Structures are given as structure tokens and as C-alpha cells.
Amino acid sequence: MNIDLTQTTSSKINSALIKARRATGSPAVGMVLTLVIVTDEGNHYDALKAASEASKEHPSRILVVIKRPGRTQRDRKNTRLDAEVRVGGESGTGETVLLRMHGELADHAHSVVLPLLLPDAPVVVWWPVDAPENPAKDPLGALAQRRITDAYAVEQPLKQLALRAASYTPGDTDLAWTRLTPWRSMLAAALDQARATVTSAAVESEADNPSAELLARWLGARLRVPVERVVTDGPVVTAVRLRTADGEIHIDRPEGPLARLSIPGQPIRHLALKVRTTSELIAEELRRLDPDEAYAEALRYEEKPVESATAAA
């Protein structure tokens, strides 16, 4: 069920949500959190699609904040809130509200969102593209227990990581880190099997890949060894090499969903290591809302990197 509201208020939106739930027989008590997506017109469709897929695992009230401040002084004075309420259908077991904030109202999005939050439920704020320099101090970010950014979606991802490190607050996370979960699990399992001391490491990826940078920092922080960055054609992270006295532990994924794991003295194995979708990444982040200490450690690791190398084509 879809309900369009123009020049509306938060109170009228809440009334529309109750009306839609009654019409579809969808109770609000089954929803576990409120997910606030802060985006623009150009990116809201893909972000909402990913969040709707994730809500199948985590039934949520999804609030999509689309700011339209206007380009001229006259446009900025034309303050208006338009909304679209969706319950049932593509929204699955949750609810979706698109909030288009025109004019000066775009600077006060938190005042619109606050009355629409589910009572006594966690709040997660996600910026799919352009995030504030300090998410925790942003008025919308201050409402949330979890704040999700994505350094991969900006023009200068490594500069973005520097901003995230400077402003880190417990509850912050980034999808560039979430993408590394399978890699970190596989590397930890390989080291448990090899039982060898790592003397140095190398991470291979396309240039300026934030996930590769975070992976290199994580390895450096945990193993206390120099970690070399090696530039390849990608896509994303293509290989990790851990050098030991017994030989090299090597995970290689040049392309496709399969990776090859090599451990000294053991046969080569092929493991699933696909590039996951945004909906899978968001679903993972919604499984735990406590501070991610491993992310904080990797983000803040400051050892000077080894001089970058370029892999042979």
C-alpha cells in the first residue's frame, strides 16, 4: 500500500503509517529497528533497494531522507515536506517512508525524523554516498546507535579514511570494512592451520582501494609486521600474502567468486570468496550494533606503510 503526502508533517505521516498497517494487517511490533538512509535523488533508489533486501532478515522501519535545499534564495525559502508511505508489497515485513525535504527544512532533517522513530528500538543511520566529516556529531547521526558510511563511494577514499580515523566514535563503521569480513575470517583460519610466525605481509588490490588499506592496517596492527601495498588491475582486493619461515601463506582471488588458498606443506584449496552485494553488507551490519573494536583498531593504526609496489601486468 502506497500513500503520497504533499506539504505534510511528521504527525500526518505517523497517521498514514497507522492507516496503512491496519489496511494491510502488518503490525509494527515485529520491527526490530529504524534504519535512516540519508541520500539524494540520484542514489536513493539503489540504497532503498539494498535496505529493503536487508529488511527481510531485519524487519525495519526505513526512513529515506532526501534533502532538496534548492539552488536559489527563493527555493531555499520554499520550505516543504513531501512524503511517500509504503507498507507491504516491496517493503516486505517492514515499512518505508520517503521524506523529501525542500528548502531550509533540509537543514533540520532530525526534527522531522525524530517523531517517526520506532519507540524503544535501536536507530541506525546510513549515508550511502556523501557522509558528514563527523557522523556522530551530525544531528541525524546523534540519534543513532550505529552510523554506517562507505569510503568506497567517494572520489578520494583514502582521504575519507583519514577523516573517519580523526572523528571515530564508538558506533561508527564503514562498508569498506564490512567487505573484509570473509577475507579476515579466511586469513585467521589459515594462520590457525599454519601455526607459523609471520615476518611480513602484502595486500594486492586496485589503486586507492579503502578495503585493501583497512586490511593492510588490520594485519599490521594484529601481526606487528610490515605490510606492503601492491597495486594490481583489481577488481577490489585480489590477493594477500603472509610470509613465514616455512614459506608463504597465499590467498589469491584475481576474479570471480572463487579464491585459491595456499599453505606451506598442504594441498591448494579453492574457497568461496565472492564480492558481496550492498544488501548483504547492510544485513551484516544490522546483526550487531555494539562498537566494532577491530574496525577502530585498524582505522587508527598509524605505522608507516612499506613503499608501494606495482604488480606485473
Short mmCIF file of N, CA and C in Angstrom, two decimals, residues 39-181:
data_model
loop_
_atom_site.label_atom_id
_atom_site.label_comp_id
_atom_site.label_asym_id
_atom_site.label_seq_id
_atom_site.Cartn_x
_atom_site.Cartn_y
_atom_site.Cartn_z
N THR A 39 20.41 10.40 1.77
CA THR A 39 20.93 10.31 0.41
C THR A 39 20.35 11.42 -0.45
N ASP A 40 20.49 11.27 -1.76
CA ASP A 40 19.95 12.26 -2.69
C ASP A 40 19.08 11.56 -3.72
N GLU A 41 18.51 12.33 -4.62
CA GLU A 41 17.60 11.75 -5.61
C GLU A 41 18.31 10.74 -6.50
N GLY A 42 19.57 11.01 -6.83
CA GLY A 42 20.28 10.15 -7.76
C GLY A 42 20.66 8.79 -7.19
N ASN A 43 20.75 8.69 -5.87
CA ASN A 43 21.22 7.44 -5.25
C ASN A 43 20.18 6.75 -4.37
N HIS A 44 19.01 7.36 -4.19
CA HIS A 44 18.07 6.81 -3.22
C HIS A 44 17.48 5.48 -3.67
N TYR A 45 17.32 5.27 -4.99
CA TYR A 45 16.69 4.03 -5.46
C TYR A 45 17.55 2.82 -5.10
N ASP A 46 18.85 2.87 -5.44
CA ASP A 46 19.74 1.73 -5.15
C ASP A 46 19.87 1.51 -3.64
N ALA A 47 19.98 2.59 -2.88
CA ALA A 47 20.11 2.45 -1.43
C ALA A 47 18.86 1.83 -0.82
N LEU A 48 17.69 2.27 -1.27
CA LEU A 48 16.44 1.73 -0.74
C LEU A 48 16.26 0.27 -1.13
N LYS A 49 16.66 -0.07 -2.34
CA LYS A 49 16.56 -1.47 -2.78
C LYS A 49 17.42 -2.37 -1.89
N ALA A 50 18.65 -1.93 -1.59
CA ALA A 50 19.54 -2.72 -0.73
C ALA A 50 18.97 -2.83 0.68
N ALA A 51 18.43 -1.73 1.20
CA ALA A 51 17.87 -1.75 2.56
C ALA A 51 16.63 -2.63 2.63
N SER A 52 15.82 -2.62 1.59
CA SER A 52 14.61 -3.45 1.57
C SER A 52 14.98 -4.93 1.56
N GLU A 53 16.03 -5.28 0.82
CA GLU A 53 16.50 -6.67 0.83
C GLU A 53 17.00 -7.06 2.22
N ALA A 54 17.75 -6.16 2.84
CA ALA A 54 18.28 -6.44 4.19
C ALA A 54 17.16 -6.55 5.21
N SER A 55 16.05 -5.84 4.99
CA SER A 55 14.95 -5.85 5.96
C SER A 55 14.22 -7.19 6.00
N LYS A 56 14.46 -8.06 5.00
CA LYS A 56 13.88 -9.40 5.06
C LYS A 56 14.49 -10.20 6.21
N GLU A 57 15.74 -9.87 6.54
CA GLU A 57 16.40 -10.50 7.69
C GLU A 57 16.18 -9.68 8.96
N HIS A 58 16.07 -8.37 8.80
CA HIS A 58 15.89 -7.46 9.94
C HIS A 58 14.68 -6.57 9.66
N PRO A 59 13.47 -6.99 9.99
CA PRO A 59 12.29 -6.16 9.74
C PRO A 59 12.46 -4.77 10.34
N SER A 60 12.33 -3.74 9.51
CA SER A 60 12.69 -2.40 9.94
C SER A 60 11.69 -1.37 9.44
N ARG A 61 11.70 -0.23 10.11
CA ARG A 61 11.09 0.96 9.54
C ARG A 61 12.21 1.72 8.85
N ILE A 62 12.09 1.88 7.55
CA ILE A 62 13.13 2.54 6.76
C ILE A 62 12.68 3.96 6.44
N LEU A 63 13.46 4.93 6.89
CA LEU A 63 13.19 6.33 6.61
C LEU A 63 14.25 6.84 5.64
N VAL A 64 13.84 7.23 4.45
CA VAL A 64 14.78 7.71 3.43
C VAL A 64 14.72 9.23 3.41
N VAL A 65 15.79 9.86 3.84
CA VAL A 65 15.86 11.32 3.91
C VAL A 65 16.51 11.84 2.64
N ILE A 66 15.73 12.56 1.84
CA ILE A 66 16.22 13.13 0.58
C ILE A 66 16.17 14.64 0.73
N LYS A 67 17.33 15.26 0.81
CA LYS A 67 17.40 16.71 1.03
C LYS A 67 17.42 17.45 -0.31
N ARG A 68 16.53 18.44 -0.42
CA ARG A 68 16.45 19.26 -1.63
C ARG A 68 16.42 20.74 -1.21
N PRO A 69 17.58 21.25 -0.80
CA PRO A 69 17.62 22.62 -0.25
C PRO A 69 17.31 23.71 -1.27
N GLY A 70 17.47 23.40 -2.57
CA GLY A 70 17.24 24.42 -3.60
C GLY A 70 18.51 25.14 -3.97
N ARG A 71 18.52 25.68 -5.17
CA ARG A 71 19.73 26.34 -5.68
C ARG A 71 19.69 27.85 -5.51
N THR A 72 18.52 28.43 -5.42
CA THR A 72 18.40 29.88 -5.31
C THR A 72 17.85 30.26 -3.94
N GLN A 73 17.97 31.55 -3.61
CA GLN A 73 17.46 32.04 -2.34
C GLN A 73 15.95 31.83 -2.24
N ARG A 74 15.25 32.00 -3.35
CA ARG A 74 13.80 31.79 -3.36
C ARG A 74 13.46 30.34 -3.08
N ASP A 75 14.23 29.41 -3.70
CA ASP A 75 13.98 27.98 -3.46
C ASP A 75 14.22 27.61 -2.00
N ARG A 76 15.25 28.18 -1.39
CA ARG A 76 15.56 27.85 0.00
C ARG A 76 14.48 28.33 0.96
N LYS A 77 13.78 29.39 0.57
CA LYS A 77 12.70 29.89 1.42
C LYS A 77 11.42 29.08 1.26
N ASN A 78 11.35 28.29 0.20
CA ASN A 78 10.15 27.47 -0.05
C ASN A 78 10.26 26.16 0.74
N THR A 79 9.96 26.24 2.02
CA THR A 79 10.08 25.09 2.91
C THR A 79 8.87 24.17 2.76
N ARG A 80 9.15 22.89 2.51
CA ARG A 80 8.05 21.94 2.31
C ARG A 80 8.53 20.52 2.59
N LEU A 81 7.64 19.69 3.14
CA LEU A 81 7.93 18.28 3.37
C LEU A 81 6.93 17.44 2.57
N ASP A 82 7.44 16.65 1.64
CA ASP A 82 6.63 15.68 0.89
C ASP A 82 7.04 14.28 1.33
N ALA A 83 6.08 13.38 1.37
CA ALA A 83 6.39 12.03 1.85
C ALA A 83 5.63 10.99 1.03
N GLU A 84 6.23 9.81 0.99
CA GLU A 84 5.58 8.64 0.38
C GLU A 84 5.68 7.50 1.38
N VAL A 85 4.55 6.99 1.81
CA VAL A 85 4.49 5.91 2.79
C VAL A 85 4.22 4.61 2.05
N ARG A 86 5.07 3.60 2.30
CA ARG A 86 4.91 2.28 1.67
C ARG A 86 4.87 1.21 2.74
N VAL A 87 3.81 0.44 2.74
CA VAL A 87 3.67 -0.68 3.67
C VAL A 87 3.19 -1.88 2.89
N GLY A 88 3.86 -3.04 3.10
CA GLY A 88 3.51 -4.22 2.33
C GLY A 88 4.14 -4.17 0.95
N GLY A 89 3.85 -5.13 0.11
CA GLY A 89 4.40 -5.16 -1.24
C GLY A 89 5.90 -5.29 -1.22
N GLU A 90 6.60 -4.38 -1.91
CA GLU A 90 8.06 -4.44 -1.99
C GLU A 90 8.71 -4.12 -0.65
N SER A 91 7.96 -3.52 0.26
CA SER A 91 8.52 -3.21 1.58
C SER A 91 8.61 -4.44 2.47
N GLY A 92 8.02 -5.56 2.03
CA GLY A 92 8.11 -6.81 2.78
C GLY A 92 7.42 -6.69 4.12
N THR A 93 8.12 -7.12 5.17
CA THR A 93 7.52 -7.10 6.51
C THR A 93 7.72 -5.77 7.21
N GLY A 94 8.42 -4.85 6.60
CA GLY A 94 8.69 -3.58 7.24
C GLY A 94 7.87 -2.45 6.65
N GLU A 95 8.32 -1.23 6.95
CA GLU A 95 7.67 -0.02 6.46
C GLU A 95 8.73 0.89 5.85
N THR A 96 8.32 1.64 4.85
CA THR A 96 9.24 2.57 4.20
C THR A 96 8.58 3.92 4.08
N VAL A 97 9.31 4.97 4.43
CA VAL A 97 8.82 6.33 4.26
C VAL A 97 9.90 7.14 3.54
N LEU A 98 9.57 7.65 2.36
CA LEU A 98 10.46 8.56 1.65
C LEU A 98 10.13 9.98 2.06
N LEU A 99 11.13 10.70 2.55
CA LEU A 99 10.94 12.06 3.06
C LEU A 99 11.73 13.02 2.18
N ARG A 100 11.03 13.83 1.41
CA ARG A 100 11.69 14.84 0.58
C ARG A 100 11.55 16.19 1.27
N MET A 101 12.69 16.71 1.69
CA MET A 101 12.70 17.95 2.49
C MET A 101 13.21 19.09 1.62
N HIS A 102 12.33 20.04 1.38
CA HIS A 102 12.64 21.16 0.50
C HIS A 102 13.01 22.40 1.29
N GLY A 103 13.89 23.21 0.70
CA GLY A 103 14.25 24.48 1.29
C GLY A 103 15.04 24.34 2.58
N GLU A 104 14.81 25.27 3.50
CA GLU A 104 15.57 25.30 4.75
C GLU A 104 15.28 24.10 5.64
N LEU A 105 14.18 23.42 5.38
CA LEU A 105 13.86 22.23 6.17
C LEU A 105 14.94 21.16 6.04
N ALA A 106 15.67 21.17 4.90
CA ALA A 106 16.73 20.18 4.69
C ALA A 106 17.82 20.28 5.74
N ASP A 107 17.98 21.45 6.36
CA ASP A 107 18.98 21.63 7.40
C ASP A 107 18.49 21.17 8.77
N HIS A 108 17.23 20.77 8.84
CA HIS A 108 16.65 20.35 10.13
C HIS A 108 15.98 18.99 9.99
N ALA A 109 16.63 18.09 9.26
CA ALA A 109 16.04 16.78 9.00
C ALA A 109 15.78 16.00 10.28
N HIS A 110 16.62 16.20 11.29
CA HIS A 110 16.45 15.45 12.54
C HIS A 110 15.13 15.75 13.21
N SER A 111 14.63 16.99 13.05
CA SER A 111 13.36 17.35 13.69
C SER A 111 12.18 16.64 13.02
N VAL A 112 12.34 16.27 11.76
CA VAL A 112 11.30 15.51 11.05
C VAL A 112 11.41 14.03 11.37
N VAL A 113 12.63 13.54 11.45
CA VAL A 113 12.86 12.11 11.65
C VAL A 113 12.52 11.67 13.08
N LEU A 114 12.86 12.49 14.06
CA LEU A 114 12.71 12.09 15.46
C LEU A 114 11.31 11.57 15.81
N PRO A 115 10.21 12.23 15.41
CA PRO A 115 8.89 11.70 15.77
C PRO A 115 8.53 10.41 15.03
N LEU A 116 9.31 10.04 14.01
CA LEU A 116 8.99 8.86 13.20
C LEU A 116 9.79 7.62 13.62
N LEU A 117 10.67 7.75 14.61
CA LEU A 117 11.46 6.62 15.06
C LEU A 117 10.58 5.63 15.83
N LEU A 118 10.86 4.34 15.66
CA LEU A 118 10.14 3.34 16.44
C LEU A 118 10.49 3.49 17.91
N PRO A 119 9.52 3.49 18.80
CA PRO A 119 9.83 3.64 20.23
C PRO A 119 10.60 2.44 20.77
N ASP A 120 11.59 2.71 21.61
CA ASP A 120 12.35 1.67 22.31
C ASP A 120 13.04 0.70 21.35
N ALA A 121 13.43 1.17 20.19
CA ALA A 121 14.12 0.33 19.21
C ALA A 121 15.40 1.04 18.77
N PRO A 122 16.44 0.27 18.46
CA PRO A 122 17.70 0.89 18.01
C PRO A 122 17.51 1.69 16.72
N VAL A 123 18.39 2.67 16.53
CA VAL A 123 18.38 3.51 15.33
C VAL A 123 19.72 3.36 14.64
N VAL A 124 19.67 3.11 13.34
CA VAL A 124 20.88 3.03 12.51
C VAL A 124 20.76 4.08 11.42
N VAL A 125 21.81 4.87 11.22
CA VAL A 125 21.84 5.87 10.15
C VAL A 125 22.90 5.45 9.14
N TRP A 126 22.51 5.48 7.86
CA TRP A 126 23.41 5.07 6.78
C TRP A 126 23.49 6.17 5.74
N TRP A 127 24.73 6.59 5.45
CA TRP A 127 24.99 7.54 4.36
C TRP A 127 25.60 6.75 3.20
N PRO A 128 24.86 6.41 2.16
CA PRO A 128 25.40 5.60 1.06
C PRO A 128 26.51 6.28 0.27
N VAL A 129 26.48 7.62 0.20
CA VAL A 129 27.49 8.32 -0.61
C VAL A 129 28.20 9.38 0.22
N ASP A 130 27.63 10.53 0.35
CA ASP A 130 28.29 11.66 1.00
C ASP A 130 27.93 11.71 2.48
N ALA A 131 28.90 11.38 3.31
CA ALA A 131 28.69 11.39 4.76
C ALA A 131 29.30 12.64 5.36
N PRO A 132 28.82 13.09 6.52
CA PRO A 132 29.45 14.24 7.19
C PRO A 132 30.84 13.89 7.69
N GLU A 133 31.65 14.90 7.92
CA GLU A 133 33.02 14.65 8.39
C GLU A 133 33.03 13.95 9.73
N ASN A 134 32.09 14.26 10.58
CA ASN A 134 31.98 13.61 11.89
C ASN A 134 30.56 13.08 12.05
N PRO A 135 30.31 11.82 11.66
CA PRO A 135 28.95 11.29 11.70
C PRO A 135 28.30 11.35 13.08
N ALA A 136 29.07 11.16 14.15
CA ALA A 136 28.49 11.14 15.49
C ALA A 136 27.99 12.51 15.92
N LYS A 137 28.56 13.59 15.37
CA LYS A 137 28.14 14.93 15.72
C LYS A 137 27.10 15.51 14.78
N ASP A 138 26.81 14.77 13.71
CA ASP A 138 25.73 15.18 12.82
C ASP A 138 24.40 15.05 13.56
N PRO A 139 23.45 15.97 13.39
CA PRO A 139 22.17 15.88 14.12
C PRO A 139 21.44 14.56 13.92
N LEU A 140 21.50 14.00 12.71
CA LEU A 140 20.88 12.70 12.49
C LEU A 140 21.72 11.58 13.08
N GLY A 141 23.04 11.67 12.92
CA GLY A 141 23.93 10.66 13.49
C GLY A 141 23.84 10.59 14.99
N ALA A 142 23.55 11.71 15.64
CA ALA A 142 23.44 11.73 17.10
C ALA A 142 22.24 10.94 17.61
N LEU A 143 21.28 10.66 16.73
CA LEU A 143 20.11 9.87 17.12
C LEU A 143 20.38 8.37 17.11
N ALA A 144 21.52 7.97 16.54
CA ALA A 144 21.73 6.56 16.21
C ALA A 144 22.69 5.86 17.14
N GLN A 145 22.47 4.54 17.28
CA GLN A 145 23.43 3.67 17.95
C GLN A 145 24.50 3.17 16.97
N ARG A 146 24.17 3.16 15.69
CA ARG A 146 25.09 2.69 14.66
C ARG A 146 25.08 3.68 13.50
N ARG A 147 26.27 4.07 13.03
CA ARG A 147 26.40 5.03 11.93
C ARG A 147 27.26 4.39 10.85
N ILE A 148 26.69 4.22 9.66
CA ILE A 148 27.34 3.49 8.58
C ILE A 148 27.70 4.45 7.45
N THR A 149 28.97 4.46 7.06
CA THR A 149 29.44 5.23 5.92
C THR A 149 30.02 4.28 4.89
N ASP A 150 30.49 4.81 3.77
CA ASP A 150 31.08 3.97 2.73
C ASP A 150 32.18 4.74 2.01
N ALA A 151 33.42 4.51 2.42
CA ALA A 151 34.56 5.20 1.82
C ALA A 151 34.75 4.82 0.36
N TYR A 152 34.22 3.68 -0.04
CA TYR A 152 34.37 3.23 -1.43
C TYR A 152 33.56 4.08 -2.39
N ALA A 153 32.58 4.83 -1.88
CA ALA A 153 31.65 5.56 -2.74
C ALA A 153 32.05 7.01 -2.95
N VAL A 154 33.24 7.42 -2.50
CA VAL A 154 33.66 8.81 -2.64
C VAL A 154 34.85 8.89 -3.60
N GLU A 155 35.18 10.11 -4.02
CA GLU A 155 36.24 10.30 -5.01
C GLU A 155 37.63 10.04 -4.42
N GLN A 156 37.84 10.37 -3.15
CA GLN A 156 39.14 10.20 -2.50
C GLN A 156 38.98 9.31 -1.27
N PRO A 157 38.91 8.00 -1.48
CA PRO A 157 38.61 7.09 -0.37
C PRO A 157 39.64 7.08 0.74
N LEU A 158 40.94 7.21 0.42
CA LEU A 158 41.95 7.18 1.48
C LEU A 158 41.89 8.45 2.33
N LYS A 159 41.55 9.57 1.71
CA LYS A 159 41.34 10.79 2.47
C LYS A 159 40.12 10.64 3.38
N GLN A 160 39.11 9.93 2.88
CA GLN A 160 37.92 9.68 3.69
C GLN A 160 38.26 8.84 4.92
N LEU A 161 39.14 7.85 4.77
CA LEU A 161 39.56 7.04 5.92
C LEU A 161 40.26 7.90 6.96
N ALA A 162 41.05 8.87 6.51
CA ALA A 162 41.73 9.76 7.45
C ALA A 162 40.70 10.57 8.25
N LEU A 163 39.64 11.01 7.60
CA LEU A 163 38.59 11.74 8.30
C LEU A 163 37.88 10.84 9.30
N ARG A 164 37.64 9.59 8.90
CA ARG A 164 36.96 8.64 9.79
C ARG A 164 37.82 8.35 11.02
N ALA A 165 39.13 8.25 10.82
CA ALA A 165 40.03 7.98 11.96
C ALA A 165 40.05 9.15 12.92
N ALA A 166 40.04 10.37 12.38
CA ALA A 166 40.10 11.56 13.24
C ALA A 166 38.82 11.76 14.04
N SER A 167 37.68 11.33 13.48
CA SER A 167 36.40 11.59 14.14
C SER A 167 35.76 10.35 14.74
N TYR A 168 36.50 9.22 14.77
CA TYR A 168 35.87 7.95 15.18
C TYR A 168 35.22 8.07 16.56
N THR A 169 33.99 7.56 16.63
CA THR A 169 33.23 7.44 17.87
C THR A 169 32.65 6.04 17.92
N PRO A 170 32.68 5.35 19.09
CA PRO A 170 32.08 4.02 19.16
C PRO A 170 30.67 4.00 18.57
N GLY A 171 30.44 3.06 17.66
CA GLY A 171 29.19 3.00 16.93
C GLY A 171 29.38 3.32 15.46
N ASP A 172 30.52 3.94 15.10
CA ASP A 172 30.84 4.21 13.70
C ASP A 172 31.31 2.94 13.01
N THR A 173 30.99 2.80 11.75
CA THR A 173 31.54 1.72 10.93
C THR A 173 31.49 2.13 9.47
N ASP A 174 32.12 1.36 8.61
CA ASP A 174 32.18 1.70 7.20
C ASP A 174 32.05 0.42 6.38
N LEU A 175 31.32 0.49 5.26
CA LEU A 175 31.13 -0.70 4.44
C LEU A 175 32.43 -1.17 3.80
N ALA A 176 33.43 -0.29 3.70
CA ALA A 176 34.74 -0.73 3.22
C ALA A 176 35.32 -1.77 4.18
N TRP A 177 35.02 -1.65 5.46
CA TRP A 177 35.45 -2.63 6.46
C TRP A 177 34.58 -3.87 6.41
N THR A 178 33.29 -3.70 6.25
CA THR A 178 32.37 -4.83 6.21
C THR A 178 32.71 -5.77 5.05
N ARG A 179 33.17 -5.22 3.95
CA ARG A 179 33.54 -6.05 2.79
C ARG A 179 34.68 -7.02 3.11
N LEU A 180 35.41 -6.75 4.19
CA LEU A 180 36.59 -7.57 4.51
C LEU A 180 36.27 -8.77 5.39
N THR A 181 35.05 -8.91 5.87
CA THR A 181 34.75 -10.00 6.81
C THR A 181 35.17 -11.37 6.28
#
